[in-house]
């Protein structure tokens, strides 16, 4: 094989990979169900080809979502001047849940995959944790300094509420519409944080 032919093959592989990722990103953006066959079809490749480039759906979704979510400081920019952790966590919670609703097909696929294959859990983006940590910055020098265990417990409690799992529990099992579900989760996140703030006093 000539060097030129080798380079051409490498370029073709990269184009194929890029097409698969682009197709996944576009499908994710619709909020529809995300499957490997659907992505392969949109990318104009066979499902077998898609699996040659990505061993499983979580790895493909993870790559497709890279850079889609803004960093925590950018996401929380509208409340950057607020020192109120309750206001900040409410904004963070709503931001995350609305982002999940917009991409829920991929989020559901990722959750399903990591439940059946726990070893793939590291491919799930931990968006919630960065948002929670950034939202609670005003508490780091107060509750975080005086009672680090309570601060750590608060972040764990919030990780349950500020999450796709909580959102889907409210919509799928409790029968709430998306707006009601977001409001319910935000209200719970505010209640948890408000209780922690009161404990300082």
Short mmCIF file of C-alpha atoms in Angstrom, two decimals:
data_model
loop_
_atom_site.label_atom_id
_atom_site.label_comp_id
_atom_site.label_asym_id
_atom_site.label_seq_id
_atom_site.Cartn_x
_atom_site.Cartn_y
_atom_site.Cartn_z
CA UNK A 1 0.00 0.00 0.00
CA UNK A 2 1.37 3.40 -0.94
CA UNK A 3 1.67 6.18 1.62
CA UNK A 4 -0.96 8.14 -0.30
CA UNK A 5 -3.39 5.23 -0.20
CA UNK A 6 -2.77 4.78 3.52
CA UNK A 7 -3.43 8.44 4.16
CA UNK A 8 -6.61 8.28 2.08
CA UNK A 9 -7.86 5.30 4.09
CA UNK A 10 -7.09 7.09 7.35
CA UNK A 11 -8.94 10.17 6.15
CA UNK A 12 -11.91 8.07 5.13
CA UNK A 13 -12.02 6.43 8.56
CA UNK A 14 -11.96 9.83 10.20
CA UNK A 15 -14.76 11.06 7.95
CA UNK A 16 -16.83 8.01 8.81
CA UNK A 17 -16.24 8.50 12.51
CA UNK A 18 -17.12 12.18 12.25
CA UNK A 19 -20.30 11.32 10.35
CA UNK A 20 -21.38 8.88 13.06
CA UNK A 21 -20.73 11.41 15.84
CA UNK A 22 -22.51 14.16 13.91
CA UNK A 23 -25.52 11.93 13.32
CA UNK A 24 -25.62 11.03 17.01
CA UNK A 25 -25.40 14.69 18.03
CA UNK A 26 -28.20 15.65 15.66
CA UNK A 27 -30.44 12.82 16.89
CA UNK A 28 -29.70 13.72 20.51
CA UNK A 29 -30.74 17.31 19.80
CA UNK A 30 -34.22 16.18 18.74
CA UNK A 31 -34.93 14.64 22.14
CA UNK A 32 -36.08 11.46 20.38
CA UNK A 33 -35.07 7.91 21.29
CA UNK A 34 -31.39 7.35 20.64
CA UNK A 35 -30.30 3.92 19.40
CA UNK A 36 -27.30 2.63 17.52
CA UNK A 37 -29.42 1.53 14.52
CA UNK A 38 -31.01 5.00 14.27
CA UNK A 39 -27.64 6.71 14.44
CA UNK A 40 -26.12 4.37 11.85
CA UNK A 41 -29.05 4.98 9.52
CA UNK A 42 -28.70 8.76 9.86
CA UNK A 43 -24.94 8.50 9.26
CA UNK A 44 -25.52 6.34 6.15
CA UNK A 45 -23.46 3.47 7.52
CA UNK A 46 -24.34 -0.02 8.66
CA UNK A 47 -24.91 -0.75 12.34
CA UNK A 48 -21.89 -3.07 12.23
CA UNK A 49 -19.75 -0.19 10.96
CA UNK A 50 -20.96 2.05 13.79
CA UNK A 51 -19.99 -0.61 16.30
CA UNK A 52 -16.53 -0.88 14.76
CA UNK A 53 -15.93 2.74 15.67
CA UNK A 54 -17.75 2.71 19.02
CA UNK A 55 -17.97 -0.46 21.13
CA UNK A 56 -21.28 0.55 22.70
CA UNK A 57 -23.94 3.26 22.73
CA UNK A 58 -22.69 5.00 25.92
CA UNK A 59 -19.26 5.62 24.42
CA UNK A 60 -20.82 7.14 21.29
CA UNK A 61 -23.27 9.30 23.26
CA UNK A 62 -20.46 10.44 25.53
CA UNK A 63 -18.38 11.61 22.58
CA UNK A 64 -21.38 13.22 20.89
CA UNK A 65 -22.18 15.19 24.06
CA UNK A 66 -18.60 16.41 24.55
CA UNK A 67 -18.70 20.19 24.61
CA UNK A 68 -22.50 20.35 24.36
CA UNK A 69 -23.02 21.22 28.02
CA UNK A 70 -21.37 24.50 29.08
CA UNK A 71 -18.99 24.52 32.07
CA UNK A 72 -20.66 25.24 35.43
CA UNK A 73 -19.48 28.85 35.68
CA UNK A 74 -20.91 29.62 32.25
CA UNK A 75 -24.14 27.78 32.95
CA UNK A 76 -24.67 29.69 36.20
CA UNK A 77 -23.57 33.06 34.82
CA UNK A 78 -27.07 34.58 35.30
CA UNK A 79 -26.75 34.08 39.08
CA UNK A 80 -23.00 34.73 39.29
CA UNK A 81 -23.54 37.85 41.43
CA UNK A 82 -25.86 36.09 43.87
CA UNK A 83 -24.51 34.97 47.23
CA UNK A 84 -27.75 33.13 48.00
CA UNK A 85 -27.14 29.38 47.68
CA UNK A 86 -30.90 28.74 47.56
CA UNK A 87 -31.31 30.95 44.50
CA UNK A 88 -28.21 29.49 42.92
CA UNK A 89 -29.22 25.84 43.44
CA UNK A 90 -32.71 26.56 42.11
CA UNK A 91 -31.20 27.97 38.92
CA UNK A 92 -28.75 25.07 38.62
CA UNK A 93 -31.51 22.50 39.09
CA UNK A 94 -33.77 24.07 36.48
CA UNK A 95 -30.89 24.49 34.05
CA UNK A 96 -29.95 20.82 34.30
CA UNK A 97 -33.47 19.44 34.09
CA UNK A 98 -34.42 21.55 31.09
CA UNK A 99 -31.23 20.44 29.37
CA UNK A 100 -32.16 16.83 30.12
CA UNK A 101 -35.64 17.32 28.70
CA UNK A 102 -34.13 18.68 25.50
CA UNK A 103 -31.89 15.61 25.19
CA UNK A 104 -33.91 13.04 27.06
CA UNK A 105 -33.62 10.30 24.44
CA UNK A 106 -29.87 10.16 24.91
CA UNK A 107 -30.10 10.51 28.68
CA UNK A 108 -32.57 7.64 28.93
CA UNK A 109 -30.35 5.51 26.68
CA UNK A 110 -27.31 6.26 28.83
CA UNK A 111 -29.13 5.45 32.07
CA UNK A 112 -30.51 2.21 30.61
CA UNK A 113 -27.09 1.16 29.39
CA UNK A 114 -25.37 1.84 32.70
CA UNK A 115 -28.04 -0.04 34.63
CA UNK A 116 -27.62 -3.17 32.53
CA UNK A 117 -23.84 -2.70 32.25
CA UNK A 118 -22.61 -0.96 35.42
CA UNK A 119 -19.02 -0.99 34.14
CA UNK A 120 -20.00 1.71 31.62
CA UNK A 121 -21.16 4.15 34.32
CA UNK A 122 -17.95 6.16 34.04
CA UNK A 123 -19.05 7.22 30.56
CA UNK A 124 -22.03 9.09 31.97
CA UNK A 125 -21.27 12.80 32.11
CA UNK A 126 -21.42 14.04 35.70
CA UNK A 127 -22.98 17.38 34.78
CA UNK A 128 -25.01 17.61 37.98
CA UNK A 129 -21.98 17.47 40.26
CA UNK A 130 -20.23 20.43 38.71
CA UNK A 131 -23.42 22.49 38.78
CA UNK A 132 -24.14 21.62 42.41
CA UNK A 133 -20.57 22.39 43.51
CA UNK A 134 -20.62 25.74 41.73
CA UNK A 135 -24.07 26.63 43.06
CA UNK A 136 -22.95 25.93 46.62
CA UNK A 137 -19.79 28.05 46.48
CA UNK A 138 -21.26 30.59 48.97
CA UNK A 139 -21.52 27.80 51.55
CA UNK A 140 -17.95 26.55 51.27
CA UNK A 141 -16.56 29.07 53.75
CA UNK A 142 -19.48 28.70 56.16
CA UNK A 143 -21.11 25.27 56.35
CA UNK A 144 -18.25 23.71 54.42
CA UNK A 145 -15.77 25.01 57.01
CA UNK A 146 -17.78 24.53 60.21
CA UNK A 147 -19.44 21.21 59.39
CA UNK A 148 -17.85 19.53 56.37
CA UNK A 149 -19.86 16.34 56.95
CA UNK A 150 -23.14 18.26 56.75
CA UNK A 151 -21.91 20.05 53.65
CA UNK A 152 -20.98 16.75 52.02
CA UNK A 153 -24.38 15.32 52.95
CA UNK A 154 -26.10 18.30 51.36
CA UNK A 155 -24.25 17.75 48.09
CA UNK A 156 -25.23 14.08 48.14
CA UNK A 157 -28.87 14.91 48.88
CA UNK A 158 -28.92 17.41 46.04
CA UNK A 159 -27.34 14.88 43.67
CA UNK A 160 -30.48 12.76 44.12
CA UNK A 161 -32.81 15.66 43.34
CA UNK A 162 -30.83 17.55 40.70
CA UNK A 163 -30.83 14.58 38.36
CA UNK A 164 -32.35 12.85 35.39
CA UNK A 165 -33.47 10.01 37.65
CA UNK A 166 -35.56 12.39 39.75
CA UNK A 167 -37.00 14.05 36.66
CA UNK A 168 -38.04 10.75 35.08
CA UNK A 169 -39.50 9.51 38.37
CA UNK A 170 -41.71 12.59 38.49
CA UNK A 171 -42.80 12.34 34.85
CA UNK A 172 -42.96 8.58 34.33
CA UNK A 173 -44.08 7.30 37.72
CA UNK A 174 -45.79 10.29 39.32
CA UNK A 175 -47.50 11.37 36.11
CA UNK A 176 -46.39 15.01 36.21
CA UNK A 177 -45.99 16.95 33.01
CA UNK A 178 -42.45 18.25 32.36
CA UNK A 179 -43.13 21.74 33.74
CA UNK A 180 -44.65 20.34 36.94
CA UNK A 181 -41.78 17.90 37.29
CA UNK A 182 -39.14 20.63 36.96
CA UNK A 183 -40.99 22.82 39.48
CA UNK A 184 -41.26 19.94 41.94
CA UNK A 185 -37.56 19.09 41.73
CA UNK A 186 -36.53 22.74 42.02
CA UNK A 187 -38.76 23.17 45.06
CA UNK A 188 -37.17 20.13 46.74
CA UNK A 189 -33.65 21.33 45.94
CA UNK A 190 -34.46 24.73 47.44
CA UNK A 191 -35.94 23.12 50.56
CA UNK A 192 -32.82 21.02 51.15
CA UNK A 193 -30.50 23.97 50.65
CA UNK A 194 -32.62 26.34 52.75
CA UNK A 195 -32.54 23.84 55.63
CA UNK A 196 -28.76 23.68 55.40
CA UNK A 197 -28.49 27.48 55.42
CA UNK A 198 -30.73 27.68 58.50
CA UNK A 199 -28.56 25.15 60.30
CA UNK A 200 -25.65 27.59 60.10
CA UNK A 201 -27.60 30.16 62.09
#
